Amino acid sequence: MTTAIWQLSEAELLAESAVVSHQIQLLEARRIALVAEIDTRVSREKLGFPGPAGWLTSTTLLSPSKATKIVALARGLKNFPDIADAVNAGVMSVDHAALILTFAETPPKNLPQKGQDIARKAMIAAATGPDARTGRIREAITNLNDRFGGKKPPPEDTDRNEFFASKTLNGRLVLKGDFDAITGEKLLTALSPLTEPRPAADGDETPKTGDDRSPAKRRADAFGHILDQYLASSDRPIEGGERPHLNLHISLRDLADLRDSADADDIADDETTRAAAESDTEAGDPVDINTGSPIIDDAPTEPDNGSGSGSGSDRRATDRGAYRDLFGDGTTVGWLPWMGPLSRNTSRQLACDCLLTAIVMDETGSPINLARTARTVTAKQRKALIARDHGCAFPGCGKPAAWTEGHHIRHWGDGGPTDMNNLVLLCGFHHRLLHHSDWEVFIGTDNHPWFVPPATVDPYRQPRPSHARAGPHIA
């Protein structure tokens, strides 16, 4: 019987912590080996994803970045058994293994093979045991890159350029970049005129004596201004059938407060007015609006099931309603396709200066069917699909809407219409998977996509909700 932690002596606490830590290292190594075997033996159809990383993210608590790192290790360690041996023995951390593996896979251009082997052996020794320090390993890699990295000095080597954009758990975006001198000069030149201290006006509209913003805040504001200018220009590539633009989904009733602070003309264009008139909707009815080609989506209400107030079905409906009040469908607050939830106040601020497109939604949060048009999805239909599916609808995927295509559930060639109840947003991989495997998709009674796995994945072939619908609100 395991002794309760509070009953352990100080010496036992220290000893068991060390043992558990070693076991975790061994389990990490075991998971990497399992993923390597999955990568080799399990088909994409059974995974439902292009590789093990997507499957890991959708079935475990791993983040996409952590899952990708594990897959990279699983693939890379096959070619470097000396690094793999240290990991499997539990004497080297996974992070240190990843660092050394990156060096081994992309060594300095002019470092001979014998030198690569000697350097890798030295790094493994430095990364082994409790005394291992990441700084020492990085120092060795930097030294070797500087001495053997090629003819171009580091400031001029564009092959070393990197730009990371990581979304945090609290909905912010953290950027990290490493650029060559010329790219860096371009960026600093673009930022320079926008980062000068600019005294703002106070409440009396008299100039302040200085700019209270820190240099870092001024650079951040300037970067945002550059993005605004780019998105406002016409010289942009096409993505998802449209030029890149900021999309915001929010319900009309959540924008109602705008009437207290802005003229009605500021929040409704002719298209919005026409759609509202044609659907005979009122201010509280579910309507989806689109900001500057951006979309604004409705929060669905729980349908009346006609049962008495004390019935079990009514209580279940209340429970589902409570879930939706808390979790929603990306509609009870503002929602951005890339970044996710946005507060109502900031959503209203965006909506004050945008173009709005109304999309009438039903009680389940699905756009009311648009008439059949051409073979391809129209711009208005695509906006409605984004409002419903948010991105790739395949369970566990959710790739951004900009990377998706409209898929005909019943093929156009077989008489399938280009209607909302015959369309679903899918990324390129899952679009091909639906065409070339036994995965199936249909529109359920809730007017949202449901996916049926092949028998090789689930012998019972239980339908699975779309990625945007998975969660407590459909329990």
Short mmCIF file of C-alpha atoms in Angstrom, two decimals:
data_model
loop_
_atom_site.label_atom_id
_atom_site.label_comp_id
_atom_site.label_asym_id
_atom_site.label_seq_id
_atom_site.Cartn_x
_atom_site.Cartn_y
_atom_site.Cartn_z
CA MET A 1 0.00 0.00 0.00
CA THR A 2 1.35 3.41 -0.96
CA THR A 3 2.15 5.65 1.97
CA ALA A 4 0.31 8.97 2.01
CA ILE A 5 2.60 11.85 1.09
CA TRP A 6 1.99 13.66 4.37
CA GLN A 7 3.24 10.57 6.26
CA LEU A 8 6.64 10.52 4.50
CA SER A 9 9.72 11.70 6.34
CA GLU A 10 11.91 14.44 4.88
CA ALA A 11 14.40 11.89 3.59
CA GLU A 12 11.59 9.81 2.05
CA LEU A 13 10.10 12.90 0.37
CA LEU A 14 13.41 13.70 -1.28
CA ALA A 15 14.09 10.09 -2.31
CA GLU A 16 10.63 9.48 -3.78
CA SER A 17 10.67 12.78 -5.67
CA ALA A 18 13.94 11.77 -7.32
CA VAL A 19 12.56 8.32 -8.19
CA VAL A 20 9.35 9.75 -9.68
CA SER A 21 11.34 12.27 -11.72
CA HIS A 22 13.44 9.44 -13.17
CA GLN A 23 10.28 7.47 -13.95
CA ILE A 24 8.86 10.48 -15.78
CA GLN A 25 12.00 10.65 -17.92
CA LEU A 26 11.63 6.94 -18.76
CA LEU A 27 7.95 7.39 -19.60
CA GLU A 28 8.82 10.35 -21.85
CA ALA A 29 11.28 8.10 -23.68
CA ARG A 30 8.64 5.38 -23.93
CA ARG A 31 6.12 7.82 -25.42
CA ILE A 32 8.67 8.99 -28.01
CA ALA A 33 9.33 5.36 -29.00
CA LEU A 34 5.58 4.67 -29.26
CA VAL A 35 5.04 7.75 -31.41
CA ALA A 36 7.92 6.66 -33.68
CA GLU A 37 6.16 3.33 -34.20
CA ILE A 38 2.78 5.03 -34.76
CA ASP A 39 4.43 7.29 -37.33
CA THR A 40 5.68 4.22 -39.21
CA ARG A 41 2.77 1.80 -38.91
CA VAL A 42 -0.56 3.61 -38.41
CA SER A 43 -2.31 4.93 -41.52
CA ARG A 44 -3.43 8.53 -41.92
CA GLU A 45 -7.01 7.33 -42.33
CA LYS A 46 -6.95 5.71 -38.90
CA LEU A 47 -5.18 8.67 -37.31
CA GLY A 48 -7.53 11.12 -39.00
CA PHE A 49 -4.60 13.53 -39.31
CA PRO A 50 -1.54 14.00 -41.55
CA GLY A 51 0.68 12.65 -38.78
CA PRO A 52 0.88 11.75 -35.08
CA ALA A 53 1.15 15.39 -33.92
CA GLY A 54 -2.46 16.23 -34.77
CA TRP A 55 -3.69 12.97 -33.29
CA LEU A 56 -1.74 13.55 -30.06
CA THR A 57 -3.16 17.07 -29.72
CA SER A 58 -6.74 15.89 -30.28
CA THR A 59 -6.61 12.86 -27.94
CA THR A 60 -4.28 13.95 -25.10
CA LEU A 61 -3.63 17.05 -23.02
CA LEU A 62 -0.56 17.93 -25.11
CA SER A 63 -0.40 21.33 -26.79
CA PRO A 64 0.27 21.42 -30.56
CA SER A 65 3.82 22.68 -30.01
CA LYS A 66 4.62 19.92 -27.49
CA ALA A 67 3.11 17.24 -29.73
CA THR A 68 5.09 18.51 -32.73
CA LYS A 69 8.27 18.41 -30.65
CA ILE A 70 7.64 14.79 -29.62
CA VAL A 71 7.07 13.73 -33.24
CA ALA A 72 10.24 15.53 -34.35
CA LEU A 73 12.20 13.66 -31.66
CA ALA A 74 10.60 10.34 -32.60
CA ARG A 75 11.63 10.79 -36.22
CA GLY A 76 15.07 12.27 -35.56
CA LEU A 77 16.33 9.91 -32.88
CA LYS A 78 16.14 6.99 -35.32
CA ASN A 79 19.14 8.46 -37.11
CA PHE A 80 21.19 9.23 -33.97
CA PRO A 81 21.18 6.19 -31.65
CA ASP A 82 23.72 7.78 -29.28
CA ILE A 83 21.23 10.56 -28.41
CA ALA A 84 18.38 8.01 -28.27
CA ASP A 85 20.34 5.79 -25.85
CA ALA A 86 20.79 8.68 -23.41
CA VAL A 87 17.08 9.52 -23.57
CA ASN A 88 15.97 5.89 -23.17
CA ALA A 89 18.26 5.47 -20.16
CA GLY A 90 16.62 8.46 -18.51
CA VAL A 91 19.90 10.35 -18.08
CA MET A 92 19.12 13.18 -20.53
CA SER A 93 16.08 15.44 -20.59
CA VAL A 94 13.86 15.58 -23.65
CA ASP A 95 14.56 19.30 -24.01
CA HIS A 96 18.32 18.75 -24.13
CA ALA A 97 17.84 15.88 -26.57
CA ALA A 98 15.82 18.16 -28.86
CA LEU A 99 18.54 20.83 -28.71
CA ILE A 100 21.34 18.39 -29.60
CA LEU A 101 19.22 16.69 -32.26
CA THR A 102 18.61 20.03 -34.00
CA PHE A 103 22.38 20.59 -34.13
CA ALA A 104 22.97 17.04 -35.38
CA GLU A 105 20.37 17.35 -38.15
CA THR A 106 21.53 20.79 -39.31
CA PRO A 107 25.24 21.01 -38.49
CA PRO A 108 27.40 23.98 -39.55
CA LYS A 109 28.05 23.90 -43.29
CA ASN A 110 31.84 23.59 -43.07
CA LEU A 111 32.12 21.26 -40.05
CA PRO A 112 33.47 17.87 -41.28
CA GLN A 113 31.70 14.63 -40.34
CA LYS A 114 34.38 13.66 -37.84
CA GLY A 115 34.01 17.03 -36.15
CA GLN A 116 30.22 16.60 -36.05
CA ASP A 117 30.59 13.23 -34.31
CA ILE A 118 33.07 14.60 -31.75
CA ALA A 119 30.90 17.67 -31.05
CA ARG A 120 27.74 15.57 -30.65
CA LYS A 121 29.50 13.19 -28.24
CA ALA A 122 30.75 16.12 -26.17
CA MET A 123 27.26 17.68 -26.04
CA ILE A 124 25.69 14.38 -24.94
CA ALA A 125 28.22 14.19 -22.11
CA ALA A 126 27.46 17.80 -21.12
CA ALA A 127 23.71 17.11 -21.17
CA THR A 128 23.88 13.94 -19.05
CA GLY A 129 22.90 13.89 -15.39
CA PRO A 130 21.68 16.51 -12.89
CA ASP A 131 24.66 18.80 -13.58
CA ALA A 132 23.59 19.37 -17.19
CA ARG A 133 23.13 23.03 -18.09
CA THR A 134 21.40 24.28 -21.22
CA GLY A 135 23.66 27.33 -21.40
CA ARG A 136 26.80 25.24 -21.89
CA ILE A 137 25.24 23.30 -24.75
CA ARG A 138 23.99 26.45 -26.47
CA GLU A 139 27.41 28.06 -26.06
CA ALA A 140 29.08 25.09 -27.80
CA ILE A 141 26.55 25.20 -30.66
CA THR A 142 26.99 28.95 -31.11
CA ASN A 143 30.77 28.60 -31.10
CA LEU A 144 30.68 25.89 -33.77
CA ASN A 145 28.22 27.85 -35.92
CA ASP A 146 30.41 30.94 -35.78
CA ARG A 147 33.56 29.00 -36.72
CA PHE A 148 32.15 26.58 -39.30
CA GLY A 149 28.82 28.07 -40.28
CA GLY A 150 29.66 29.18 -43.79
CA LYS A 151 31.06 32.10 -45.68
CA LYS A 152 28.40 34.60 -44.63
CA PRO A 153 28.87 36.18 -41.20
CA PRO A 154 25.89 35.66 -38.84
CA PRO A 155 24.44 39.17 -39.39
CA GLU A 156 24.12 38.47 -43.13
CA ASP A 157 22.99 34.83 -43.03
CA THR A 158 19.29 34.77 -43.97
CA ASP A 159 19.17 30.99 -43.41
CA ARG A 160 19.23 31.70 -39.68
CA ASN A 161 16.12 33.91 -39.80
CA GLU A 162 13.28 32.80 -37.53
CA PHE A 163 9.95 34.31 -36.49
CA PHE A 164 7.80 32.69 -33.81
CA ALA A 165 4.18 33.61 -33.03
CA SER A 166 2.76 31.76 -30.02
CA LYS A 167 -0.77 32.18 -28.67
CA THR A 168 -0.84 32.13 -24.86
CA LEU A 169 -3.43 30.47 -22.63
CA ASN A 170 -4.89 33.86 -21.71
CA GLY A 171 -5.50 34.78 -25.35
CA ARG A 172 -2.52 37.00 -26.09
CA LEU A 173 0.14 36.59 -28.79
CA VAL A 174 3.86 36.43 -28.00
CA LEU A 175 6.31 37.16 -30.83
CA LYS A 176 9.98 36.23 -31.01
CA GLY A 177 12.22 36.88 -33.98
CA ASP A 178 15.83 36.46 -35.11
CA PHE A 179 16.58 38.32 -38.37
CA ASP A 180 19.54 39.11 -40.55
CA ALA A 181 20.83 42.66 -40.56
CA ILE A 182 19.00 43.78 -43.70
CA THR A 183 15.61 42.46 -42.57
CA GLY A 184 16.23 44.00 -39.17
CA GLU A 185 17.07 47.33 -40.79
CA LYS A 186 13.82 47.23 -42.78
CA LEU A 187 11.81 46.60 -39.63
CA LEU A 188 13.50 49.31 -37.57
CA THR A 189 13.19 51.79 -40.44
CA ALA A 190 9.45 51.08 -40.71
CA LEU A 191 9.01 51.40 -36.92
CA SER A 192 11.12 54.53 -36.48
CA PRO A 193 8.68 57.28 -37.55
CA LEU A 194 5.88 55.55 -35.66
CA THR A 195 7.72 55.11 -32.37
CA GLU A 196 8.62 58.74 -31.69
CA PRO A 197 7.15 60.03 -28.43
CA ARG A 198 3.94 61.85 -29.28
CA PRO A 199 2.36 63.84 -26.46
CA ALA A 200 -1.39 63.22 -26.39
CA ALA A 201 -4.11 65.68 -25.53
CA ASP A 202 -5.49 65.66 -22.00
CA GLY A 203 -9.11 66.20 -21.05
CA ASP A 204 -8.85 69.92 -21.85
CA GLU A 205 -7.36 69.20 -25.29
CA THR A 206 -4.10 70.84 -24.32
CA PRO A 207 -0.83 69.05 -25.20
CA LYS A 208 0.83 66.97 -22.50
CA THR A 209 4.47 67.61 -21.70
CA GLY A 210 5.53 64.08 -22.66
CA ASP A 211 4.55 60.62 -23.88
CA ASP A 212 3.80 58.28 -20.96
CA ARG A 213 4.27 55.12 -23.08
CA SER A 214 7.40 53.04 -22.58
CA PRO A 215 9.65 52.40 -25.62
CA ALA A 216 8.35 48.82 -25.77
CA LYS A 217 4.74 50.05 -25.76
CA ARG A 218 5.51 52.59 -28.52
CA ARG A 219 7.05 49.82 -30.67
CA ALA A 220 4.01 47.59 -30.08
CA ASP A 221 1.64 50.40 -31.07
CA ALA A 222 3.75 51.10 -34.17
CA PHE A 223 3.70 47.43 -35.19
CA GLY A 224 -0.10 47.43 -34.90
CA HIS A 225 -0.23 50.55 -37.09
CA ILE A 226 1.91 48.84 -39.77
CA LEU A 227 -0.50 45.88 -39.77
CA ASP A 228 -3.47 48.24 -40.12
CA GLN A 229 -1.85 49.86 -43.16
CA TYR A 230 -1.08 46.51 -44.77
CA LEU A 231 -4.60 45.14 -44.27
CA ALA A 232 -6.06 48.39 -45.66
CA SER A 233 -4.00 48.16 -48.86
CA SER A 234 -5.11 46.40 -52.04
CA ASP A 235 -1.72 44.81 -52.72
CA ARG A 236 -2.26 41.62 -50.72
CA PRO A 237 -2.26 37.95 -51.71
CA ILE A 238 -5.49 35.95 -51.90
CA GLU A 239 -6.13 33.45 -49.10
CA GLY A 240 -9.25 31.32 -48.82
CA GLY A 241 -10.70 33.08 -51.86
CA GLU A 242 -10.46 36.55 -50.30
CA ARG A 243 -7.83 39.10 -49.43
CA PRO A 244 -6.72 38.85 -45.77
CA HIS A 245 -8.92 40.89 -43.46
CA LEU A 246 -9.90 41.00 -39.81
CA ASN A 247 -12.93 38.84 -39.02
CA LEU A 248 -15.05 39.36 -35.92
CA HIS A 249 -18.11 37.30 -34.98
CA ILE A 250 -20.60 38.72 -32.47
CA SER A 251 -24.37 38.79 -32.00
CA LEU A 252 -26.45 41.78 -32.97
CA ARG A 253 -27.91 42.09 -29.50
CA ASP A 254 -24.38 42.35 -28.07
CA LEU A 255 -23.86 45.32 -30.37
CA ALA A 256 -27.13 46.98 -29.34
CA ASP A 257 -25.35 49.27 -26.89
CA LEU A 258 -23.66 50.95 -29.85
CA ARG A 259 -26.89 52.82 -30.42
CA ASP A 260 -26.25 54.73 -27.23
CA SER A 261 -22.88 55.98 -28.41
CA ALA A 262 -22.99 56.02 -32.22
CA ASP A 263 -25.35 56.84 -35.05
CA ALA A 264 -27.18 53.89 -36.55
CA ASP A 265 -25.48 54.54 -39.90
CA ASP A 266 -22.15 53.74 -38.24
CA ILE A 267 -23.15 50.17 -37.46
CA ALA A 268 -25.34 49.16 -40.38
CA ASP A 269 -24.82 49.34 -44.10
CA ASP A 270 -27.34 48.70 -46.85
CA GLU A 271 -26.64 44.97 -46.89
CA THR A 272 -27.29 44.71 -43.16
CA THR A 273 -30.51 46.68 -43.46
CA ARG A 274 -31.76 44.61 -46.38
CA ALA A 275 -31.00 41.30 -44.68
CA ALA A 276 -32.74 42.39 -41.49
CA ALA A 277 -35.79 43.59 -43.45
CA GLU A 278 -35.99 40.42 -45.54
CA SER A 279 -35.82 38.19 -42.49
CA ASP A 280 -38.21 40.41 -40.49
CA THR A 281 -35.84 40.20 -37.54
CA GLU A 282 -35.97 42.41 -34.49
CA ALA A 283 -33.03 43.79 -32.52
CA GLY A 284 -33.00 40.77 -30.22
CA ASP A 285 -33.25 38.17 -33.00
CA PRO A 286 -30.17 36.14 -33.87
CA VAL A 287 -28.27 37.91 -36.64
CA ASP A 288 -24.62 37.51 -37.64
CA ILE A 289 -22.75 40.60 -38.72
CA ASN A 290 -19.43 40.93 -40.54
CA THR A 291 -16.70 43.51 -39.86
CA GLY A 292 -15.09 44.96 -42.92
CA SER A 293 -15.45 41.72 -44.65
CA PRO A 294 -15.21 40.62 -41.04
CA ILE A 295 -18.03 38.50 -39.67
CA ILE A 296 -20.17 38.91 -36.61
CA ASP A 297 -21.99 35.87 -35.39
CA ASP A 298 -25.04 35.15 -33.21
CA ALA A 299 -25.39 33.49 -29.84
CA PRO A 300 -27.98 30.72 -30.13
CA THR A 301 -30.86 30.48 -27.71
CA GLU A 302 -32.20 27.25 -26.25
CA PRO A 303 -35.37 26.17 -28.12
CA ASP A 304 -38.62 25.79 -26.23
CA ASN A 305 -39.39 22.07 -25.93
CA GLY A 306 -42.92 22.66 -24.77
CA SER A 307 -42.52 20.67 -21.55
CA GLY A 308 -43.55 21.80 -18.10
CA SER A 309 -41.21 23.78 -15.90
CA GLY A 310 -40.62 20.81 -13.64
CA SER A 311 -39.91 18.18 -16.30
CA GLY A 312 -36.60 16.37 -16.58
CA SER A 313 -36.20 17.43 -20.22
CA ASP A 314 -36.70 21.04 -19.20
CA ARG A 315 -34.00 20.69 -16.56
CA ARG A 316 -31.67 19.18 -19.15
CA ALA A 317 -32.42 22.09 -21.45
CA THR A 318 -31.66 24.45 -18.60
CA ASP A 319 -28.37 22.65 -17.98
CA ARG A 320 -27.43 22.94 -21.64
CA GLY A 321 -28.45 26.59 -21.56
CA ALA A 322 -26.23 27.12 -18.51
CA TYR A 323 -23.33 25.48 -20.32
CA ARG A 324 -23.88 27.77 -23.29
CA ASP A 325 -24.08 30.80 -21.02
CA LEU A 326 -20.64 29.90 -19.70
CA PHE A 327 -18.87 28.29 -22.66
CA GLY A 328 -20.99 29.41 -25.61
CA ASP A 329 -20.20 28.56 -29.20
CA GLY A 330 -17.76 31.38 -29.72
CA THR A 331 -20.84 33.59 -29.97
CA THR A 332 -21.75 34.70 -26.45
CA VAL A 333 -18.71 36.99 -26.62
CA GLY A 334 -16.83 38.30 -29.63
CA TRP A 335 -14.79 35.71 -31.50
CA LEU A 336 -11.74 36.04 -33.78
CA PRO A 337 -10.87 33.14 -36.12
CA TRP A 338 -7.16 33.16 -35.20
CA MET A 339 -7.11 34.39 -31.59
CA GLY A 340 -10.49 33.20 -30.25
CA PRO A 341 -12.70 34.95 -27.66
CA LEU A 342 -12.82 38.76 -27.49
CA SER A 343 -14.66 40.86 -24.91
CA ARG A 344 -17.90 42.53 -25.93
CA ASN A 345 -16.50 45.99 -25.22
CA THR A 346 -13.53 45.52 -27.57
CA SER A 347 -15.86 43.90 -30.13
CA ARG A 348 -18.08 46.97 -30.06
CA GLN A 349 -15.03 49.18 -30.49
CA LEU A 350 -14.07 47.25 -33.65
CA ALA A 351 -17.63 47.37 -34.93
CA CYS A 352 -17.68 51.17 -34.76
CA ASP A 353 -15.33 51.38 -37.76
CA CYS A 354 -16.10 48.53 -40.13
CA LEU A 355 -18.35 47.14 -42.81
CA LEU A 356 -21.11 44.92 -41.48
CA THR A 357 -22.71 41.95 -43.24
CA ALA A 358 -25.83 40.41 -41.68
CA ILE A 359 -26.21 36.64 -41.65
CA VAL A 360 -29.44 35.38 -40.13
CA MET A 361 -28.92 32.42 -37.81
CA ASP A 362 -31.34 29.80 -36.50
CA GLU A 363 -31.82 28.85 -32.85
CA THR A 364 -28.89 26.41 -33.00
CA GLY A 365 -26.40 29.02 -34.20
CA SER A 366 -26.41 27.79 -37.80
CA PRO A 367 -26.89 30.24 -40.71
CA ILE A 368 -30.31 29.99 -42.31
CA ASN A 369 -29.91 28.20 -45.65
CA LEU A 370 -28.76 30.34 -48.55
CA ALA A 371 -30.11 29.51 -51.99
CA ARG A 372 -28.17 27.28 -54.38
CA THR A 373 -25.92 29.32 -56.64
CA ALA A 374 -22.95 28.19 -58.70
CA ARG A 375 -20.76 25.14 -58.26
CA THR A 376 -18.32 27.00 -56.03
CA VAL A 377 -19.06 28.57 -52.66
CA THR A 378 -19.90 32.28 -52.89
CA ALA A 379 -18.27 34.92 -50.70
CA LYS A 380 -21.50 35.33 -48.69
CA GLN A 381 -21.81 31.57 -48.20
CA ARG A 382 -18.19 31.33 -47.10
CA LYS A 383 -18.80 34.00 -44.46
CA ALA A 384 -21.81 32.04 -43.25
CA LEU A 385 -19.75 28.82 -43.16
CA ILE A 386 -17.06 30.55 -41.09
CA ALA A 387 -19.76 31.80 -38.72
CA ARG A 388 -20.99 28.20 -38.27
CA ASP A 389 -17.79 26.09 -38.42
CA HIS A 390 -15.18 28.69 -37.32
CA GLY A 391 -12.44 26.75 -39.14
CA CYS A 392 -11.80 23.17 -40.24
CA ALA A 393 -14.79 21.29 -38.83
CA PHE A 394 -13.05 17.90 -38.61
CA PRO A 395 -13.01 16.76 -34.94
CA GLY A 396 -9.79 17.78 -33.24
CA CYS A 397 -8.49 19.87 -36.16
CA GLY A 398 -9.87 23.41 -36.12
CA LYS A 399 -7.30 24.87 -38.53
CA PRO A 400 -8.02 28.59 -39.19
CA ALA A 401 -10.83 29.42 -41.59
CA ALA A 402 -8.35 31.10 -43.96
CA TRP A 403 -6.75 27.68 -44.56
CA THR A 404 -10.00 25.87 -45.36
CA GLU A 405 -12.14 25.02 -48.40
CA GLY A 406 -15.88 24.49 -48.80
CA HIS A 407 -16.57 20.74 -49.22
CA HIS A 408 -19.78 19.46 -50.85
CA ILE A 409 -21.09 16.66 -48.62
CA ARG A 410 -23.02 15.29 -51.58
CA HIS A 411 -20.81 15.96 -54.58
CA TRP A 412 -21.89 18.61 -57.07
CA GLY A 413 -21.44 16.08 -59.88
CA ASP A 414 -23.99 13.82 -58.16
CA GLY A 415 -26.55 16.62 -57.95
CA GLY A 416 -25.46 17.98 -54.58
CA PRO A 417 -26.42 21.65 -54.21
CA THR A 418 -24.17 24.46 -53.07
CA ASP A 419 -26.40 25.01 -50.04
CA MET A 420 -25.43 25.49 -46.40
CA ASN A 421 -26.91 22.09 -45.50
CA ASN A 422 -24.59 20.45 -48.06
CA LEU A 423 -21.37 22.33 -47.23
CA VAL A 424 -18.69 22.04 -44.57
CA LEU A 425 -15.36 23.82 -44.08
CA LEU A 426 -12.34 21.51 -44.22
CA CYS A 427 -8.59 22.05 -44.40
CA GLY A 428 -6.76 20.59 -47.38
CA PHE A 429 -5.79 17.35 -45.63
CA HIS A 430 -9.24 16.59 -44.24
CA HIS A 431 -10.87 17.58 -47.54
CA ARG A 432 -8.76 14.90 -49.25
CA LEU A 433 -9.41 12.46 -46.39
CA LEU A 434 -13.19 12.76 -46.85
CA HIS A 435 -12.81 12.13 -50.59
CA HIS A 436 -10.41 9.18 -50.37
CA SER A 437 -11.34 7.26 -47.21
CA ASP A 438 -14.35 5.81 -45.37
CA TRP A 439 -14.76 8.88 -43.17
CA GLU A 440 -18.21 10.42 -43.70
CA VAL A 441 -19.83 13.74 -42.80
CA PHE A 442 -23.46 14.80 -42.55
CA ILE A 443 -25.44 17.78 -41.28
CA GLY A 444 -27.25 16.79 -38.07
CA THR A 445 -30.58 17.88 -36.66
CA ASP A 446 -28.72 20.76 -34.96
CA ASN A 447 -27.78 22.03 -38.47
CA HIS A 448 -24.08 21.49 -37.75
CA PRO A 449 -21.62 18.97 -39.28
CA TRP A 450 -21.15 15.54 -37.70
CA PHE A 451 -18.41 13.11 -38.72
CA VAL A 452 -18.63 9.30 -38.85
CA PRO A 453 -15.30 7.47 -38.49
CA PRO A 454 -14.56 4.29 -40.45
CA ALA A 455 -14.92 0.93 -38.69
CA THR A 456 -11.12 0.66 -38.50
CA VAL A 457 -11.15 3.70 -36.20
CA ASP A 458 -14.38 3.03 -34.29
CA PRO A 459 -16.14 -0.36 -34.75
CA TYR A 460 -19.42 1.25 -33.65
CA ARG A 461 -19.00 4.23 -36.00
CA GLN A 462 -20.37 6.69 -33.46
CA PRO A 463 -20.86 10.18 -35.00
CA ARG A 464 -18.55 12.86 -33.67
CA PRO A 465 -19.43 16.59 -33.45
CA SER A 466 -17.50 19.14 -35.45
CA HIS A 467 -14.44 20.70 -33.87
CA ALA A 468 -16.22 23.96 -33.00
CA ARG A 469 -19.11 22.08 -31.34
CA ALA A 470 -17.12 19.74 -29.13
CA GLY A 471 -17.39 20.70 -25.47
CA PRO A 472 -19.70 20.96 -22.47
CA HIS A 473 -22.42 22.89 -24.33
CA ILE A 474 -23.43 19.79 -26.29
CA ALA A 475 -23.30 17.39 -23.33
#
